[in-house]
XYZ file of C-alpha atoms in Angstrom:
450
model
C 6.769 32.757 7.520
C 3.451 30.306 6.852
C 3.257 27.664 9.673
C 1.665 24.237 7.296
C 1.069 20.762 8.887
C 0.879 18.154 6.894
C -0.656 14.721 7.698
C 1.119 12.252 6.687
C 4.694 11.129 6.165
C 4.354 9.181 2.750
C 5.702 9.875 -0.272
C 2.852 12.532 -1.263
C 3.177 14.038 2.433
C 7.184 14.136 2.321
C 6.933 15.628 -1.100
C 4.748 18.210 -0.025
C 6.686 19.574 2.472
C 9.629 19.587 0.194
C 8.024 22.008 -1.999
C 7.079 23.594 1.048
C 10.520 24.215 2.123
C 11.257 26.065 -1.222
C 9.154 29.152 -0.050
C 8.465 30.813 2.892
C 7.683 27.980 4.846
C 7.910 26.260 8.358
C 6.521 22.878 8.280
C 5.422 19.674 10.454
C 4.897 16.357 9.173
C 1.962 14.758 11.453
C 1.947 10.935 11.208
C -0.221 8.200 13.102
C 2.391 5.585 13.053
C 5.634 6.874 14.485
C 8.303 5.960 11.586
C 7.758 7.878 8.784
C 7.617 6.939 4.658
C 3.977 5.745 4.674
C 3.776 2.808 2.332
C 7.565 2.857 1.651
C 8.003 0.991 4.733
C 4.600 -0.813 5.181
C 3.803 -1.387 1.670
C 6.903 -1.810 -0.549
C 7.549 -5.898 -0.869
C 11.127 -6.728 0.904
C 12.003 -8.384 -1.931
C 12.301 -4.755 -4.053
C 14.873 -3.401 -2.185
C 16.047 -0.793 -5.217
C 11.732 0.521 -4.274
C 12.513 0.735 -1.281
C 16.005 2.452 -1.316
C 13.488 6.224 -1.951
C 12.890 6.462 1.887
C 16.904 7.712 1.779
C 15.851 10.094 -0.278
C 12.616 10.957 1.537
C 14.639 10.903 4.733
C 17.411 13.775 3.478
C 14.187 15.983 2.811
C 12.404 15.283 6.479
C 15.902 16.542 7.638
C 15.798 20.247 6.273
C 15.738 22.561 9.167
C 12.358 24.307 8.050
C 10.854 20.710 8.907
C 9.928 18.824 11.947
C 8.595 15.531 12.265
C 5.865 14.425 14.699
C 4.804 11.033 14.841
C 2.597 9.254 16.789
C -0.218 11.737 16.614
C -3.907 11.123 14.744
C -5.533 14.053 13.479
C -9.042 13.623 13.743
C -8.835 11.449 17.285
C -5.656 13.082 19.136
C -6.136 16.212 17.949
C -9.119 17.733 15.567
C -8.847 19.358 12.263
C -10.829 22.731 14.281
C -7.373 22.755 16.636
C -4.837 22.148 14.348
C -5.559 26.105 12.644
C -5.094 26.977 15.900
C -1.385 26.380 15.183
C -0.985 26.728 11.575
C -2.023 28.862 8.729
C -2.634 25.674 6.521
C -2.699 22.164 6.652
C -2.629 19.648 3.960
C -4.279 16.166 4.335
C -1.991 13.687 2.737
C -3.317 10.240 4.795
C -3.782 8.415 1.245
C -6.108 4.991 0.720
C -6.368 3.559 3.568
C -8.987 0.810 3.501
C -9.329 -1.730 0.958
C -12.969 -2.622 -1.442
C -14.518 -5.608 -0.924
C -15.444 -8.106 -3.248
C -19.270 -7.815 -2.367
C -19.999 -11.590 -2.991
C -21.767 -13.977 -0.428
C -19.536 -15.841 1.698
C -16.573 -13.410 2.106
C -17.065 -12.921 6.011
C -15.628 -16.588 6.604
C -12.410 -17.175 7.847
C -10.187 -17.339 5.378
C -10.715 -14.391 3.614
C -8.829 -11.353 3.987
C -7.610 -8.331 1.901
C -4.395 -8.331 0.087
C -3.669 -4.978 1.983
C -3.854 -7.041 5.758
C -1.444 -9.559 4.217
C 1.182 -7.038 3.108
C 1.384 -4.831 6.468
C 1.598 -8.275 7.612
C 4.730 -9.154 5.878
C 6.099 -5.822 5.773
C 5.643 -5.180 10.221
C 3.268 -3.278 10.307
C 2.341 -2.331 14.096
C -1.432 -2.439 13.793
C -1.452 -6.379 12.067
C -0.667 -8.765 15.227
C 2.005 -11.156 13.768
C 0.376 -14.349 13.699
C -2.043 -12.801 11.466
C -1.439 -15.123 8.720
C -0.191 -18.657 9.307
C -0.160 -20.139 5.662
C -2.102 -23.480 6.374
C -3.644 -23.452 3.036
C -2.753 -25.646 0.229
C -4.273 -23.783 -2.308
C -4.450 -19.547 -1.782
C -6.704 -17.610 -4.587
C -5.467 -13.869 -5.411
C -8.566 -12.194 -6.458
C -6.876 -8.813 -8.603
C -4.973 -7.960 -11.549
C -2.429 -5.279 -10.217
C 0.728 -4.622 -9.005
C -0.172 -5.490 -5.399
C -1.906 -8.487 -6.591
C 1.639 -9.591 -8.051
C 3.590 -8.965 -4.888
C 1.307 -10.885 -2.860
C 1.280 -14.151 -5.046
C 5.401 -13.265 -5.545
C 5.760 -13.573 -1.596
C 3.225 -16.367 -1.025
C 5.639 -18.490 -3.644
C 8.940 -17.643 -2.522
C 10.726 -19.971 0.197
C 11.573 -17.792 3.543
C 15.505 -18.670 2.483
C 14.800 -16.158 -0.567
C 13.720 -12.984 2.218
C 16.151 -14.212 4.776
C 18.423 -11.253 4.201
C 15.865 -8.596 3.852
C 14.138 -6.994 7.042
C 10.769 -8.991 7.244
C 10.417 -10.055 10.853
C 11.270 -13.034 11.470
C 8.074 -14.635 12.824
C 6.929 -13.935 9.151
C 10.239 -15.817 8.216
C 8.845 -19.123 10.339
C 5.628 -18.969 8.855
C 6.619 -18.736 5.200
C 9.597 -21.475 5.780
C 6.886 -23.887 7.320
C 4.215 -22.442 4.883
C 1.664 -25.330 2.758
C 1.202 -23.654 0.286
C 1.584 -25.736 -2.925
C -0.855 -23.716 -5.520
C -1.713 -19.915 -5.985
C -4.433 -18.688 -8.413
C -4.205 -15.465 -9.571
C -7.371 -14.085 -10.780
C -8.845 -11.166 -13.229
C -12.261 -10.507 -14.111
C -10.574 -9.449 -17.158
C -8.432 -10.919 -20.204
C -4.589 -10.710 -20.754
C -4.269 -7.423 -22.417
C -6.233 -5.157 -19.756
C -4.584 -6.664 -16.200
C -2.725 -3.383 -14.979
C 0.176 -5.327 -13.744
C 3.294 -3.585 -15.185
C 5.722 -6.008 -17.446
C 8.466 -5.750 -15.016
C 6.214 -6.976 -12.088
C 4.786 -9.656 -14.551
C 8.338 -10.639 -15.689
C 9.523 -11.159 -11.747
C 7.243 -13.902 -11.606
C 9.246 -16.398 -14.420
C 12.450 -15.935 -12.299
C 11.321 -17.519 -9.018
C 12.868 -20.548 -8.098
C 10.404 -21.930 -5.630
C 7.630 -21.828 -8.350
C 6.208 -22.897 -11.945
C 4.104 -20.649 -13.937
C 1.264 -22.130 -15.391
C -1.140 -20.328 -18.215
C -3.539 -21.615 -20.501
C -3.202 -20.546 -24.118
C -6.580 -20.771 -24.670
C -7.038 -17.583 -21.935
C -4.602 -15.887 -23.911
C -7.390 -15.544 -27.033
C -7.985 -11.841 -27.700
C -11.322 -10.448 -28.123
C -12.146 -6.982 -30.419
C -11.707 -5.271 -27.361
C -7.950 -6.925 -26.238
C -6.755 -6.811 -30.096
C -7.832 -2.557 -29.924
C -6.219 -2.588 -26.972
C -3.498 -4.221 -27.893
C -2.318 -2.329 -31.040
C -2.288 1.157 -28.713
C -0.421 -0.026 -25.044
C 3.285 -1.205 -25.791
C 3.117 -2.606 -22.248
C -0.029 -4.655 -22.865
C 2.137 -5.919 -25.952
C 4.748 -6.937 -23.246
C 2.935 -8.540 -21.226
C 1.133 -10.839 -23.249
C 4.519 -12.261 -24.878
C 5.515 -12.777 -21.493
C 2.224 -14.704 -21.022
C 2.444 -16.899 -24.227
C 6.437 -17.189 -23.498
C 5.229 -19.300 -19.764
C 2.045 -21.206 -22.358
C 4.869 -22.863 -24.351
C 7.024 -23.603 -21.213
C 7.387 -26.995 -20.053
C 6.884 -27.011 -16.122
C 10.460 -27.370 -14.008
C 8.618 -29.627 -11.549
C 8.984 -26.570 -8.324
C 7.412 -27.299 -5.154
C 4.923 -24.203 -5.884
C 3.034 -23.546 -8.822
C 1.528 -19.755 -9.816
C -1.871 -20.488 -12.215
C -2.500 -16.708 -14.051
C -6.057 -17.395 -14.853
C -8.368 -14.746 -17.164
C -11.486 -13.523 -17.772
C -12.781 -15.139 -14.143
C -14.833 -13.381 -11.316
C -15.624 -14.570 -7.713
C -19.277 -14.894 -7.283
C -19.216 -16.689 -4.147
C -16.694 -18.221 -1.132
C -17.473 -21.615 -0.462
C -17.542 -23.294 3.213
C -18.999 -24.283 5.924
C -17.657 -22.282 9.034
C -14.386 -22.320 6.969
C -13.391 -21.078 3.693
C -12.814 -24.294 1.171
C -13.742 -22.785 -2.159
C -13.912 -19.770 -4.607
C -16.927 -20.143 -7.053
C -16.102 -18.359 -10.527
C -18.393 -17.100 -13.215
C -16.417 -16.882 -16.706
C -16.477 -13.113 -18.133
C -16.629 -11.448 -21.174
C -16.128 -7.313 -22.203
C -18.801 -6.418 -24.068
C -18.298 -3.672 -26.784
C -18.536 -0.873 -23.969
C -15.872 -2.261 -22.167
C -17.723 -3.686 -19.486
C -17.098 -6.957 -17.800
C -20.485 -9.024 -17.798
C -21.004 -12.497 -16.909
C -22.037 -15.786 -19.191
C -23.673 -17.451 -16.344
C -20.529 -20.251 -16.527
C -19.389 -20.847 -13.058
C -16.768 -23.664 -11.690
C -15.832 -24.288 -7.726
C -11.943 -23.707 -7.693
C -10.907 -25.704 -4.310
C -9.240 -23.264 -2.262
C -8.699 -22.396 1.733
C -7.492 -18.515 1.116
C -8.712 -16.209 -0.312
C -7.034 -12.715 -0.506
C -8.754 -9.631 -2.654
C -6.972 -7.065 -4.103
C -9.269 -5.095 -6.137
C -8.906 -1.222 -5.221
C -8.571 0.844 -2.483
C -10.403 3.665 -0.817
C -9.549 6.839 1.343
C -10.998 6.890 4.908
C -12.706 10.125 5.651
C -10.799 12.430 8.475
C -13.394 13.632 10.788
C -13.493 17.485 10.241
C -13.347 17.754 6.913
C -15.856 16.969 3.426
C -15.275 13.290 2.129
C -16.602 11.959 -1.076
C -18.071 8.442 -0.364
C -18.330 7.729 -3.798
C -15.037 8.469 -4.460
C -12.961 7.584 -1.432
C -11.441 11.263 -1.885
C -11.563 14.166 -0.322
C -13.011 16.693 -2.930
C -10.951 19.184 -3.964
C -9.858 21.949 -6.919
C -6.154 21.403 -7.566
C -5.275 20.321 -4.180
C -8.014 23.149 -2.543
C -10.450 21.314 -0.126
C -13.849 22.521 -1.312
C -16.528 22.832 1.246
C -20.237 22.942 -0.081
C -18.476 23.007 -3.323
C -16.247 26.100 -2.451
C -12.524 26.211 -2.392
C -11.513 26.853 1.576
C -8.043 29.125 1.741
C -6.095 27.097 4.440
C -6.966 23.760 3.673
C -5.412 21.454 1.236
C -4.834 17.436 -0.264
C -2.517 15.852 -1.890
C -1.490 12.197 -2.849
C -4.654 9.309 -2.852
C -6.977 11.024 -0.911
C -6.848 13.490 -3.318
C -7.216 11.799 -6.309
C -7.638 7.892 -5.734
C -5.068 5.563 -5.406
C -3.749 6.193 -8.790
C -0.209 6.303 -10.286
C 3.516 5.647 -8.683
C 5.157 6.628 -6.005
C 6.722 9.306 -8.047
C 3.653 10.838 -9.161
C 2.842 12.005 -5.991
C 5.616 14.452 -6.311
C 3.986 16.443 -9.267
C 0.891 15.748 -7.733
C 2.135 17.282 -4.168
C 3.431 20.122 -6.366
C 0.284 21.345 -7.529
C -1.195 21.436 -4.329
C 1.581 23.736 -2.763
C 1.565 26.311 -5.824
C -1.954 26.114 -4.807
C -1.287 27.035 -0.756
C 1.327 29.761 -1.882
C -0.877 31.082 -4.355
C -3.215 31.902 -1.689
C -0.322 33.330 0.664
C -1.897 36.709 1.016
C -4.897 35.409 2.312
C -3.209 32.976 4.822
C -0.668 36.170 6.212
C -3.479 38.134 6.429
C -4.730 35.884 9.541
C -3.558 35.972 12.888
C 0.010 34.957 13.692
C 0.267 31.080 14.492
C 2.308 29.945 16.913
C 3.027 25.809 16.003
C 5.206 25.080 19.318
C 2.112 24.989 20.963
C 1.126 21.857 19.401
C 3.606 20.010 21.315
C 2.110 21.754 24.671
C -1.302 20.707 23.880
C -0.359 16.712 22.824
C 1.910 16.747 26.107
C -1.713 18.294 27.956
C -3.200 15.433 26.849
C -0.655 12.185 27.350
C 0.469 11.666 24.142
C 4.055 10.302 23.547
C 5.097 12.183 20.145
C 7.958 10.597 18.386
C 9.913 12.890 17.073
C 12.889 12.633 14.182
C 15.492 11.869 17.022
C 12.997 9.546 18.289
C 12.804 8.008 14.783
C 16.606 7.442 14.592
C 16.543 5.560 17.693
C 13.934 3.217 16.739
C 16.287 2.925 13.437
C 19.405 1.975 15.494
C 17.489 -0.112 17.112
C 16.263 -2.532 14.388
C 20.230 -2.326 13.113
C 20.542 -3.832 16.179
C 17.639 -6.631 16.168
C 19.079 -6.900 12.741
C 22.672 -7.641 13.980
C 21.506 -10.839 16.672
C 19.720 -12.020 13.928
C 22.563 -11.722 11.243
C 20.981 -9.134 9.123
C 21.450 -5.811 8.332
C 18.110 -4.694 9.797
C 14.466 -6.084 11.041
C 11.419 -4.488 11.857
C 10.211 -3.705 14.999
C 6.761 -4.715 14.740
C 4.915 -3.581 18.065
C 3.172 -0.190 19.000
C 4.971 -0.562 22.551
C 8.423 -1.529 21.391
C 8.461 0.874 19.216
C 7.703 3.331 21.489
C 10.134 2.136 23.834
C 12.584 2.015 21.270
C 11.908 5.757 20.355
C 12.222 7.010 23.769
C 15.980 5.077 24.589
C 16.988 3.887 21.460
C 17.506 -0.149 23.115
C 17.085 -2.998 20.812
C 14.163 -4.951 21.801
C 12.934 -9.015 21.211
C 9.687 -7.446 19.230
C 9.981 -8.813 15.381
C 10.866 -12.125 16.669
């Protein structure tokens, strides 16, 4: 039977080990954190609870026997890629985009600036953002992106905290949105209408808030050669603009918030003294390559946020290649390749193998390939030396570390059922490295997430 870790318990990691489980497998699931589902629980918006509803389904396939669950354990720090074959006859890096890009524009150390990523682990608990990360002082926030997570942001920054009361954001992030300033959001592409990547459905959720207005300009809605190509190939495109010109004709319901979708705009510089108070924009254009240039236009748009949400990035796992360029891990088919060379017993799947790219479902196809790949080299990987993967659990207890495993997991899930219940909800996130590790070992609720 082949002993696999995989690192990583997100959808591309749980997927994995699935297919796994179909041959003649025994697997662990290595995680950091210790709750499993990746961004299913630390990047999914509480307001899409039907998203979220998958980690049931990721959940039933962590339970097959042939699987065990270790959280709480960092390959690369804990435990190094050179000891983990010590225990395994494969291992497949599944730790997916973990840092954000920057914008690259003067100004954007200030205070006041942040990614788009920091604001959603804030919102969604996650253990390594403190909780008063964010505390929504600004009257004006500027959403520098033109994709799905761009969308979720400025959904959340316009909703009133009566709209998530029911869902299982903690509920210091409940205070702070129901005491939040914020009066105006500007979402921003470098692009026009017809090449944002925001799905319609996303798009769409925006018109049905009733804490906010949606302001366009028509004249942003203009199409150049490249939108009207564009246009007449992508359905969805289609979609979204007559959502766009449906909110241009709309007379404004007079909300408290207002969401301005603004077009063909870059940030060229953050404004402020000590402080962010501005976002300086140059006004774009695609030129017949498809490239976004500037004009050499530029306005001051008064704001005191900024979040960016242009792209993410793998983070390299010490022991093994990394593409800089790329943010990947380079690979054949899910094969690491070392000085260009596929390496039997070591494999990606998810972002870090191809870029943050796709939905959460295509990491199950993706995750699939990758695994024909490992049992494709199965002779190879017998031929070596019988592992023995109990061992692992020996050498993390050798050196102090507290592994969480799936009965550990339950008990943190009873116990924010629990938080949940004394605050009238079905559930709330424990948001603390310590509670949660508390909550693992004894299963008692806890005042974290307050």
């Amino acid at each position: 039977m082949l002993q696999v870790a995989v690192i990583g318990s997100g959808p591309a990691g749980v997927y994995a080990a699935a297919a796994l489980t179909k041959g003649d497998a025994r697997v662990d699931v290595l995680d950091r954190l210790p709750c499993p589902f990746g961004l299913v629980r630390y990047g999914v918006a509480p307001d899409h609870p039907k998203i979220k509803s998958i980690s049931s389904t990721l959940k039933q396939m962590l339970e097959h026997p042939a699987v065990r669950f270790l959280g709480n354990v960092e390959v690369g720090t804990q435990i190094t890629v050179e000891q983990l074959h010590r225990y395994y006859d494969a291992i497949i890096v599944t730790s997916g985009a973990a840092i954000d890009r920057h914008l690259g524009i003067p100004g954007e150390e200030l205070p006041g600036v942040a990614s788009a990523s920091d604001f959603v682990a804030w919102y969604c608990g996650h253990p390594d953002t403190a909780i008063d990360r964010f505390t929504l002082d600004a009257r004006s926030v500027a959403v520098v992106g033109a994709g799905n997570v761009a969308i979720d942001v400025t959904r959340i920054l316009a909703r009133s905290a009566d709209d998530l009361r029911q869902t299982d954001v903690p509920a210091r992030v409940l205070r702070v949105l129901d005491s939040s300033l914020v009066e105006d959001i500007y979402l921003l592409a470098r692009r026009g209408p017809v090449q944002a990547k925001f799905t319609p459905k996303e798009l769409r959720e925006l018109g049905d808030l009733t804490n906010a207005d949606v302001v366009v300009d028509p004249r942003e809605l203009e199409l150049d050669d490249a939108g009207q190509r564009r246009l007449a190939t992508e359905p969805a495109m289609r979609r979204n603009l007559e959502v766009l010109r449906s909110w241009a004709e709309r007379p404004l319901a007079g909300h408290p918030r207002r969401i301005h979708l603004r077009f063909r705009l870059r940030p060229v510089a953050v404004l402020g003294d000590g402080v962010t108070a501005g976002l300086r924009l140059e006004r774009t254009k695609i030129d017949e390559n498809g490239s976004v240039t500037g004009t050499g236009s530029t306005y001051d748009l008064p704001v005191q946020l900024v979040l960016r949400s242009v792209g993410y990035r793998g983070l390299a796992v010490p022991g093994l290649p990394f593409d800089q360029d790329a943010g990947v891990i380079p690979n054949a088919a899910g094969r690491v390749l070392r000085a260009g060379k596929p390496v039997v017993g070591e494999y990606v799947a998810g972002w870090i193998k191809r870029g943050p790219t796709g939905v959460i479902g295509t990491n199950k196809h993706d995750a699939n390939e990758t695994v024909a790949a490992l049992f494709a080299d199965a002779p190879l990987l017998q031929a070596a030396p019988v592992r023995a993967p109990d061992g692992i659990l020996d050498f993390l207890a050798e050196q102090g570390i507290e592994v969480v495993n799936w009965q550990g997991w339950c008990a943190i899930e009873r116990a924010e059922a629990e938080l949940g219940r004394v605050q009238g909800r079905s559930q709330v996130k424990i948001t603390e490295w310590a509670a949660l590790l508390r909550a693992a070992a004894d299963g008692v609720p806890t005042g974290s997430g307050m």
